[in-house]
mmCIF file of C-alpha atoms in Angstrom:
data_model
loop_
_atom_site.group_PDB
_atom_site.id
_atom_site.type_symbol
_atom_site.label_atom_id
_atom_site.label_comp_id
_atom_site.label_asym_id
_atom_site.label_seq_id
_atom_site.Cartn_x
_atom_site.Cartn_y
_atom_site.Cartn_z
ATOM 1 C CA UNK A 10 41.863 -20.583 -26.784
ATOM 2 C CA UNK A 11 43.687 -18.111 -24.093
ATOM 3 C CA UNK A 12 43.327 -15.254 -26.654
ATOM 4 C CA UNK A 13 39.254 -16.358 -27.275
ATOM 5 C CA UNK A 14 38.975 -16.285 -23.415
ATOM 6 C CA UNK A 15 40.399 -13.002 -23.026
ATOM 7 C CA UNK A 16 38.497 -11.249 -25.791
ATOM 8 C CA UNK A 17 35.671 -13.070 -23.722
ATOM 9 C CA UNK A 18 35.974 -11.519 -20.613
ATOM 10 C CA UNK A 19 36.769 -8.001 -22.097
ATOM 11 C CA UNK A 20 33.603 -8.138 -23.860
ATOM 12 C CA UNK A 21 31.765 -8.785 -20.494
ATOM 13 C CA UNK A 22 33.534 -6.104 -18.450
ATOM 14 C CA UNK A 23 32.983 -3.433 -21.355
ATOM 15 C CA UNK A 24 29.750 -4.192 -21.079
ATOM 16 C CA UNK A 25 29.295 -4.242 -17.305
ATOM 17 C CA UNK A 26 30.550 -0.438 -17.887
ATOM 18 C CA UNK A 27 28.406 0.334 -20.562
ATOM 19 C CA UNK A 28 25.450 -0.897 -18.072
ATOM 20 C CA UNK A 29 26.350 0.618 -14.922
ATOM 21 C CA UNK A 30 27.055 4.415 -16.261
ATOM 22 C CA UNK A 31 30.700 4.381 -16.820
ATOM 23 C CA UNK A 32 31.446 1.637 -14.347
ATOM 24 C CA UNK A 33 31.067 4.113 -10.903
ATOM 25 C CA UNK A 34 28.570 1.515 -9.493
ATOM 26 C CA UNK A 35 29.768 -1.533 -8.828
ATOM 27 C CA UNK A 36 27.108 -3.731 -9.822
ATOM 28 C CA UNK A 37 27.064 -5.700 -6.302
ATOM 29 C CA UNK A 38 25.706 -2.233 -4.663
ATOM 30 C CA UNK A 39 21.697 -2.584 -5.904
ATOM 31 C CA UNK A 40 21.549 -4.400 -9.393
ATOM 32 C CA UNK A 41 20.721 -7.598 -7.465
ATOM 33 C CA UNK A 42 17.031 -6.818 -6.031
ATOM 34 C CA UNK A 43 13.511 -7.208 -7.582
ATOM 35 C CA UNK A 44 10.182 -6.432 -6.609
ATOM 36 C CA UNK A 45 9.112 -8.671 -4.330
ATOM 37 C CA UNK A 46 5.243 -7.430 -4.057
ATOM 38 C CA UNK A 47 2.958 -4.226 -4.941
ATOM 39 C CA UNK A 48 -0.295 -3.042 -2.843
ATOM 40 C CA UNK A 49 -2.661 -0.518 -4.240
ATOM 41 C CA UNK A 50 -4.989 -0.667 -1.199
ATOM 42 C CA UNK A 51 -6.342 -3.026 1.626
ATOM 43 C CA UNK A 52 -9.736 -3.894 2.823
ATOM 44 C CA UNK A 53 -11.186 -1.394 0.510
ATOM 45 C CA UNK A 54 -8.625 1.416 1.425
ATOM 46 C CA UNK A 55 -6.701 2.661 -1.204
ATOM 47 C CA UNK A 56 -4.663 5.004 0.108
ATOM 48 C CA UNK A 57 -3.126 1.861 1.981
ATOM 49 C CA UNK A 58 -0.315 1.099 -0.429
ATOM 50 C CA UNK A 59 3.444 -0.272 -0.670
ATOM 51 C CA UNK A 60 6.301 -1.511 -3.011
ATOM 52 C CA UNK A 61 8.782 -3.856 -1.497
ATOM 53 C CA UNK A 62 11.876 -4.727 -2.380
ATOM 54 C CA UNK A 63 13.975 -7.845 -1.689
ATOM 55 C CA UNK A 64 17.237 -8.284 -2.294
ATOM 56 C CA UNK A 65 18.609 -11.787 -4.407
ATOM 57 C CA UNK A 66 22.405 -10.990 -3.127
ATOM 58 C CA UNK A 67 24.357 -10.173 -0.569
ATOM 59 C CA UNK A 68 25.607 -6.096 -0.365
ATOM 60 C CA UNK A 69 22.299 -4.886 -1.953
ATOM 61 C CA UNK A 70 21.761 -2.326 0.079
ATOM 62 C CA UNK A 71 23.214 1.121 -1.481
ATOM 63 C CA UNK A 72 20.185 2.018 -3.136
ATOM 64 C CA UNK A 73 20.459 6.091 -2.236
ATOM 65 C CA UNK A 74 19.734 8.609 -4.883
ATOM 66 C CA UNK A 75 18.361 5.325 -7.296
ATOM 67 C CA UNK A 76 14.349 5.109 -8.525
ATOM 68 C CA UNK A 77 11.166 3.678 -8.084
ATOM 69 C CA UNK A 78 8.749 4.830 -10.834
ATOM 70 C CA UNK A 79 5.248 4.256 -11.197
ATOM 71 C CA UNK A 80 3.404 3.954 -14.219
ATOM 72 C CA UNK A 81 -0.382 3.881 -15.514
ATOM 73 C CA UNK A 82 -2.505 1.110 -17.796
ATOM 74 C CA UNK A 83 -0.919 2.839 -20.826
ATOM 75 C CA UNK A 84 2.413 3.061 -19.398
ATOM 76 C CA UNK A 85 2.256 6.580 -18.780
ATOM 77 C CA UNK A 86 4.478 7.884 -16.030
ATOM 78 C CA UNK A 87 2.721 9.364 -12.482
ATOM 79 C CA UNK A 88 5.404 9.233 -10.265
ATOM 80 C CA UNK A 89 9.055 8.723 -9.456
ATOM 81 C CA UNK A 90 10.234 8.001 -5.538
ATOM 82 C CA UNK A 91 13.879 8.366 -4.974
ATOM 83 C CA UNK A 92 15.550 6.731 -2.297
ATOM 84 C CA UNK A 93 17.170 9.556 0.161
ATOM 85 C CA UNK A 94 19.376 7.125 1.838
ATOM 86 C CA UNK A 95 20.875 3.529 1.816
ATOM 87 C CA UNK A 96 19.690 0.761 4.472
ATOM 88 C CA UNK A 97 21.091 -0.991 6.715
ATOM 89 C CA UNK A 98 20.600 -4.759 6.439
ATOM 90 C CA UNK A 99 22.096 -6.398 3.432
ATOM 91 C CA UNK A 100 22.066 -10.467 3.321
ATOM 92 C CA UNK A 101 20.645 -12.457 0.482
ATOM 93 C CA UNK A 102 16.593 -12.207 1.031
ATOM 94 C CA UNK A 103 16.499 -8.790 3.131
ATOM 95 C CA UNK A 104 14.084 -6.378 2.360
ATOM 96 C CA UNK A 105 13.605 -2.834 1.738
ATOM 97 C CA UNK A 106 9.942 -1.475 2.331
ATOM 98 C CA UNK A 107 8.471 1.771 0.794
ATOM 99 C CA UNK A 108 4.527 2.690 1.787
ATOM 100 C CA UNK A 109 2.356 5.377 2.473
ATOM 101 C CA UNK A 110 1.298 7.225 5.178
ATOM 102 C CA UNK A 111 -1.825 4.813 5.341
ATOM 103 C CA UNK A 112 -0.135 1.597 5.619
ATOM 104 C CA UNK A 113 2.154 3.246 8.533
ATOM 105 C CA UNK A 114 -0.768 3.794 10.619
ATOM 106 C CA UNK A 115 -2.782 0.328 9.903
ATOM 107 C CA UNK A 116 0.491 -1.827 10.454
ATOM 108 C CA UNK A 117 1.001 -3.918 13.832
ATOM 109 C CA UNK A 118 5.076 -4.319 14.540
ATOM 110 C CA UNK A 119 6.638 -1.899 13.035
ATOM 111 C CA UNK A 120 6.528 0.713 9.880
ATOM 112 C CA UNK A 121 7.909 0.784 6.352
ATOM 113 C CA UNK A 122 11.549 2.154 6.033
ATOM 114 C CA UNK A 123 10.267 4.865 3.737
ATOM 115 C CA UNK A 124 6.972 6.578 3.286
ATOM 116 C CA UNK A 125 6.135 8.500 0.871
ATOM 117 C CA UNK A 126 6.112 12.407 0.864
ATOM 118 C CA UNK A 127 6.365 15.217 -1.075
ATOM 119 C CA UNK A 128 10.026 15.246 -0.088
ATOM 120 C CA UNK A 129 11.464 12.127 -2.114
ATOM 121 C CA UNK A 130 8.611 11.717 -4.372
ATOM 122 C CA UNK A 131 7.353 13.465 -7.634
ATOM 123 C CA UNK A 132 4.096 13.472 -9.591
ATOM 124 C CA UNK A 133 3.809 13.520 -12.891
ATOM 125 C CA UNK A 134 1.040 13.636 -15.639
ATOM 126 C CA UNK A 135 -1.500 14.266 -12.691
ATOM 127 C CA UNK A 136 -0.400 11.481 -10.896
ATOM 128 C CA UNK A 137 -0.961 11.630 -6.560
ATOM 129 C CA UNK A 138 2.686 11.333 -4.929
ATOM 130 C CA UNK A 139 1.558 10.628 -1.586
ATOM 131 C CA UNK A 140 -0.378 7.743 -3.252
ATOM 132 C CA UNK A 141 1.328 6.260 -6.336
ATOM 133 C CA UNK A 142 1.050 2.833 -7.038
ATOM 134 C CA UNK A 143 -1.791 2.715 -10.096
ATOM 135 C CA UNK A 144 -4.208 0.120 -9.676
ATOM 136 C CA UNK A 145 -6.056 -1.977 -10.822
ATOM 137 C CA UNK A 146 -3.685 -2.047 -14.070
ATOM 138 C CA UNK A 147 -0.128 -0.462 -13.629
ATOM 139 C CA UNK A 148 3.299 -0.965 -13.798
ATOM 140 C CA UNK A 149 6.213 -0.468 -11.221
ATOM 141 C CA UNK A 150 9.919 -0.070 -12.444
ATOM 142 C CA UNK A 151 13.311 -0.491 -10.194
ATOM 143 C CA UNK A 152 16.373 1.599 -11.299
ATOM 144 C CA UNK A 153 15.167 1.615 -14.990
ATOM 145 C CA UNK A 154 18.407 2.702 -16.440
ATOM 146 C CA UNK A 155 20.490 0.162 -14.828
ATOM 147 C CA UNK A 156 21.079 -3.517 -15.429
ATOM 148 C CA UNK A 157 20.389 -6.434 -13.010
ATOM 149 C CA UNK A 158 22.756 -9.035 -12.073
ATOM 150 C CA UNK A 159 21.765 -11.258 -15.124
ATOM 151 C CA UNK A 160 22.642 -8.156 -17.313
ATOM 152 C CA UNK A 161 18.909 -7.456 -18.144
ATOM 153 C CA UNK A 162 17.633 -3.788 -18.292
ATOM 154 C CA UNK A 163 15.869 -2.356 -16.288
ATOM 155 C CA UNK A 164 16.965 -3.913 -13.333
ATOM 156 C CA UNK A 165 13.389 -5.138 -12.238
ATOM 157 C CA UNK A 166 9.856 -4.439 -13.600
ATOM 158 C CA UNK A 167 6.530 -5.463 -12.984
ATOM 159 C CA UNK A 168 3.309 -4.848 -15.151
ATOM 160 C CA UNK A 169 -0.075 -5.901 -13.804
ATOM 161 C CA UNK A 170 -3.252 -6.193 -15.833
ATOM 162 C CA UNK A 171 -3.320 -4.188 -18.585
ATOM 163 C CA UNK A 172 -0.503 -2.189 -18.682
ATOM 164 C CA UNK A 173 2.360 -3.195 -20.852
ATOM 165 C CA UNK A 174 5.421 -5.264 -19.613
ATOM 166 C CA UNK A 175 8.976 -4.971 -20.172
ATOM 167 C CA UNK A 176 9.652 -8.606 -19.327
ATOM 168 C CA UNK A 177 7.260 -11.594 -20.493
ATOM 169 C CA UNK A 178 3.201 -10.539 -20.264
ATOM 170 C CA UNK A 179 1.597 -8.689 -17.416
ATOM 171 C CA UNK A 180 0.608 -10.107 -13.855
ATOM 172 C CA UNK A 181 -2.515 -10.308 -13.106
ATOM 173 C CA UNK A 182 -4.677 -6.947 -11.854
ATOM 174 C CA UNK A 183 -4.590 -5.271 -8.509
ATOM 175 C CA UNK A 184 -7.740 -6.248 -6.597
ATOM 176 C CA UNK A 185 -10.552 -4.002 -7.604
ATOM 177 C CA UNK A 186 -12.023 -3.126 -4.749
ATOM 178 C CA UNK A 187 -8.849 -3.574 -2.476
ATOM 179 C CA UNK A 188 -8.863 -6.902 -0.118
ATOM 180 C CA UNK A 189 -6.425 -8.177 2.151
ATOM 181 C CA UNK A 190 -4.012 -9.473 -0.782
ATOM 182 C CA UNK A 191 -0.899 -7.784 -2.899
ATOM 183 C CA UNK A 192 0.582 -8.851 -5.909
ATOM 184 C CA UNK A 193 3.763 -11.242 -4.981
ATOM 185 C CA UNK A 194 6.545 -12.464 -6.603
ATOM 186 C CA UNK A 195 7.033 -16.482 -5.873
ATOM 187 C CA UNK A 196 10.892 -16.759 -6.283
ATOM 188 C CA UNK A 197 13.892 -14.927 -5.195
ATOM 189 C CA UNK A 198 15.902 -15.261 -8.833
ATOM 190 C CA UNK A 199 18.661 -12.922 -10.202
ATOM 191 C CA UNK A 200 16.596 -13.093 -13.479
ATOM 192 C CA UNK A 201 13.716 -11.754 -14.686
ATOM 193 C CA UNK A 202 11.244 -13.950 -16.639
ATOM 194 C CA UNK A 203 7.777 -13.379 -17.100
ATOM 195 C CA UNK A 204 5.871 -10.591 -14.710
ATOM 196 C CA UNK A 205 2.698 -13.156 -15.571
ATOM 197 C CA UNK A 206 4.278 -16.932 -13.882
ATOM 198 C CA UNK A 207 6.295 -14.946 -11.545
ATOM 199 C CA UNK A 208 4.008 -12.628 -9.599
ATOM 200 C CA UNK A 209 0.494 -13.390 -8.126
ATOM 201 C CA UNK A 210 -2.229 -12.348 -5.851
ATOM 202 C CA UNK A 211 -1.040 -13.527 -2.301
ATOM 203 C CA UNK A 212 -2.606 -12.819 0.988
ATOM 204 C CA UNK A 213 -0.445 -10.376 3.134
ATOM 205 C CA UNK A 214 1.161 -11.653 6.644
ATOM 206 C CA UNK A 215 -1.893 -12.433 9.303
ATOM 207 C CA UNK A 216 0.415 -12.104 12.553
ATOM 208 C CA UNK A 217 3.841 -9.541 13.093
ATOM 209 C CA UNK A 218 6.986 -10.781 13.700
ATOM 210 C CA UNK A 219 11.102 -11.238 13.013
ATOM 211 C CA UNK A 220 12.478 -13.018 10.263
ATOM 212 C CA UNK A 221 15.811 -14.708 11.418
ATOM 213 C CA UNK A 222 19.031 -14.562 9.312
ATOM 214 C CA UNK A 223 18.650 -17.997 8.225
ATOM 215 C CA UNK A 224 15.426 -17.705 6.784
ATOM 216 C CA UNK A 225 15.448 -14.317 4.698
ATOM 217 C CA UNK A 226 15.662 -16.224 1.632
ATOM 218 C CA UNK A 227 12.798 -18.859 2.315
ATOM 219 C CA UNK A 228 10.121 -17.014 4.123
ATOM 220 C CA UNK A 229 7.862 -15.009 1.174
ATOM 221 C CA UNK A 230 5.617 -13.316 3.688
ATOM 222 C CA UNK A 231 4.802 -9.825 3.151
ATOM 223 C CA UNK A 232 5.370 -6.727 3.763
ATOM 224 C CA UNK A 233 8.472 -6.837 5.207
ATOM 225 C CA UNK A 234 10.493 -4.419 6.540
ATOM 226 C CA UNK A 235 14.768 -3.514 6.413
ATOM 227 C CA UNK A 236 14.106 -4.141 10.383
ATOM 228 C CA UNK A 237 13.327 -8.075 9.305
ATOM 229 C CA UNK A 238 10.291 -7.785 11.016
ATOM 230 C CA UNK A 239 6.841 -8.632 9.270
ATOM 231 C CA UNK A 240 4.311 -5.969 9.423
ATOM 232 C CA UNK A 241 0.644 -6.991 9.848
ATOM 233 C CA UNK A 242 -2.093 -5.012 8.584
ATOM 234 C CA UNK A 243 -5.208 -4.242 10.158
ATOM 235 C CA UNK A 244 -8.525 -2.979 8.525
ATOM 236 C CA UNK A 245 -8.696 1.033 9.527
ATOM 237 C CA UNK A 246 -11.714 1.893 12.394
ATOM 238 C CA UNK A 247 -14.855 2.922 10.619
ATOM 239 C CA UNK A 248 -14.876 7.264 11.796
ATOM 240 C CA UNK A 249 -16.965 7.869 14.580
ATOM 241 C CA UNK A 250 -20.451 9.860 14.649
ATOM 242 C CA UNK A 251 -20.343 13.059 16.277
ATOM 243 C CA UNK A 252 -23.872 14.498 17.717
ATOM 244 C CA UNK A 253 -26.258 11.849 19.411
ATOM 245 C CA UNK A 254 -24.776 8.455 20.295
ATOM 246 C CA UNK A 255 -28.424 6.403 19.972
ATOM 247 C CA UNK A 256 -31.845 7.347 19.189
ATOM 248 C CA UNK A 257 -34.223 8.092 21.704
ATOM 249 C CA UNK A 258 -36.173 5.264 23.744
ATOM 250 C CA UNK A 259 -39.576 5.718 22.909
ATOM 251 C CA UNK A 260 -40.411 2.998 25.493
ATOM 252 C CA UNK A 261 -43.929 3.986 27.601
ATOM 253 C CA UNK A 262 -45.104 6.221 24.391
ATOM 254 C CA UNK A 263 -48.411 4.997 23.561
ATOM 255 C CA UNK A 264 -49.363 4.485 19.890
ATOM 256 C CA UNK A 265 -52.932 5.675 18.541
ATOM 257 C CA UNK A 266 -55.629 3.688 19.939
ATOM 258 C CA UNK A 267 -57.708 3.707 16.623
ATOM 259 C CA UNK A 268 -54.836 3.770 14.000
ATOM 260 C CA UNK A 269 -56.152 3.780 10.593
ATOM 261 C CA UNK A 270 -55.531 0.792 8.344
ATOM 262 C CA UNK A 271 -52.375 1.309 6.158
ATOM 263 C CA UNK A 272 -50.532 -2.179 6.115
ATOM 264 C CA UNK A 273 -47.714 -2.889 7.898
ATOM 265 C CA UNK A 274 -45.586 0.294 5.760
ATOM 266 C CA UNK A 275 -48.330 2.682 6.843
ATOM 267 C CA UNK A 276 -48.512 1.756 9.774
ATOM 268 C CA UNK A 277 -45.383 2.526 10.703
ATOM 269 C CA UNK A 278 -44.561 5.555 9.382
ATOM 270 C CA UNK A 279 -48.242 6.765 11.101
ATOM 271 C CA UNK A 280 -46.323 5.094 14.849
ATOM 272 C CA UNK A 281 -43.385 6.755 13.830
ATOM 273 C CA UNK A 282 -45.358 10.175 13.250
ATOM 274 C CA UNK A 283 -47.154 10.067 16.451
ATOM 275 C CA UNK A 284 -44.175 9.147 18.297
ATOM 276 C CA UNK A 285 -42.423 12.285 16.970
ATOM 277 C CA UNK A 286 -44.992 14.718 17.797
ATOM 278 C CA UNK A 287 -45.225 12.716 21.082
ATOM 279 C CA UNK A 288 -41.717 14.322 22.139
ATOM 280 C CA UNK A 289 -42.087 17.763 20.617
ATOM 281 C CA UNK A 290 -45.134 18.038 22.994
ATOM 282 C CA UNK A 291 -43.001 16.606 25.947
ATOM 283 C CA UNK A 292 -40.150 18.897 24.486
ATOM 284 C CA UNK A 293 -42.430 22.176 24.275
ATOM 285 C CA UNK A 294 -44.050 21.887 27.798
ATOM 286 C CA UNK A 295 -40.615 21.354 29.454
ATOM 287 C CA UNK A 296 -39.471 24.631 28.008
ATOM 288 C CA UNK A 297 -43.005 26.176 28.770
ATOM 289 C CA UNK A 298 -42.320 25.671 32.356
ATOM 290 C CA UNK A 299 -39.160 26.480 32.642
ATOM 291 C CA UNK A 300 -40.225 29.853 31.229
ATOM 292 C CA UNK A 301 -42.640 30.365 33.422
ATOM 293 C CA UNK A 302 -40.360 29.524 36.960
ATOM 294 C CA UNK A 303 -38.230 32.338 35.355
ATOM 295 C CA UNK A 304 -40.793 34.810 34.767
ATOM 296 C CA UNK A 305 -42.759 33.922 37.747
ATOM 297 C CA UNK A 306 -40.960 32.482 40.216
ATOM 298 C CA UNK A 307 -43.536 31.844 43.189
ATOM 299 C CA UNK A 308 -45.457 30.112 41.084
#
């Protein structure tokens, strides 16, 4: 039974080496975290767009030169974001946020640990680095040639609406147009099941604040930050106008005494009309006389 035991346990550490590149990582360093939610736009933006990551263990946090990859409805590849350096938080629950540029600028409390750039993210097959989770169908893969803690590989994946998954059947699709909801995983497992039970459409955090210690493992709400701080997101100001700020008043502006029947269309446009010519004739005498003060001053 000792000798059974042994052979056992060999077995498991070869294996753990196989799985981990030669055994250099230790497999408490990143194996342990899963995608906790995706965003491929908000409130109709959709350049407004995160992964986070959450972490089912303790020590999860050395996640430098590892990979996020993104991947189309056919499971082609558009991008790959790299991590440039490890965080700093690492209890059972914390989080590790990666966004864009967007999301930084519409988020109340705090930012994302890591946007991305041109720097520590690639395109690929025409994909948009600055901008690359794929919605509405897509796919998003953690450290895809690595095993988790459950000795599954990749270490976490998530397909949404049509693309195809890796574990179980697909989640359901990125809102299409954007709203005010990502897609969000319901559990904080070491195993992977099915991307379709375990993820959903959830609405993102309405309010901004910290997450004690305590409750990093309970408290789903999204996004969240390394910082433990809860990022609300609010709906981008519509661009200003340049030029005029309001039309004219055409208060005191008389229309047509005898206006010619036209219905109520008609007769509109014909106000509208005489209104218009109304003010160039206002306009044109106002420059006529200013002409003539220059020109002929006593008069």
């Amino acid at each position: 039974m000792r000798a059974l035991a042994s052979v056992a346990a060999s077995l498991v550490i070869a294996a753990l080496l196989i799985l981990t590149a030669g055994g250099n990582v230790a497999l408490a360093s990143f194996h342990c975290v899963r995608i906790h939610a995706v965003m491929g736009g908000f409130a109709g933006n959709g350049m407004i767009q995160y992964v986070e990551l959450r972490m089912d263990a303790a020590g999860q946090n050395l996640i430098a030169g590892h990979v996020l990859e993104f991947r189309d409805a056919t499971g082609t590849l558009k991008a790959t974001f790299t991590f440039p350096t490890d965080v700093t938080n690492a209890s059972t629950g914390d989080s590790i946020l990666i966004a864009t540029q967007e999301l930084n600028a519409a988020a109340t409390g705090g930012a994302a640990d890591y946007t991305f750039s041109m720097a520590n993210t690639t395109g690929a097959n025409g994909g948009d680095p600055l901008h690359p989770v794929q919605g509405p169908n897509g796919k998003v893969v953690w450290a895809p040639t690595f095993a988790n803690c459950s000795l599954q590989a990749p270490v976490d994946s998530v397909a949404y609406g049509t693309a195809p998954a890796t574990y179980g059947t697909a989640a359901v699709a990125l809102p299409n147009p954007s709203d005010a909801r990502s897609l969000r995983l319901n559990n904080l497992a070491l195993s992977v099941t099915n991307n379709s039970t375990e993820y959903g459409l959830q609405p993102v955090a309405a309010s901004t604040f910290s997450v004690a210690v305590a409750n990093l493992p309970t408290d789903f709400s999204t996004p969240r930050n390394n910082g433990r701080v809860v990022l609300k997101l609010s709906a981008p100001a519509p661009p200003s106008v340049g030029g005029i700020a309001e039309a004219p008043s055409l208060a005191g502006v008389a229309p047509a005494a005898a206006a010619p029947s036209r219905g109520s269309t008609g007769y509109a446009a014909y106000g509208a009309a005489v209104a218009a010519l109304a003010l160039m004739a206002a306009a044109g005498g106002a420059g006529w006389y200013a002409y003539r003060r220059r020109v002929r001053p006593d008069r």
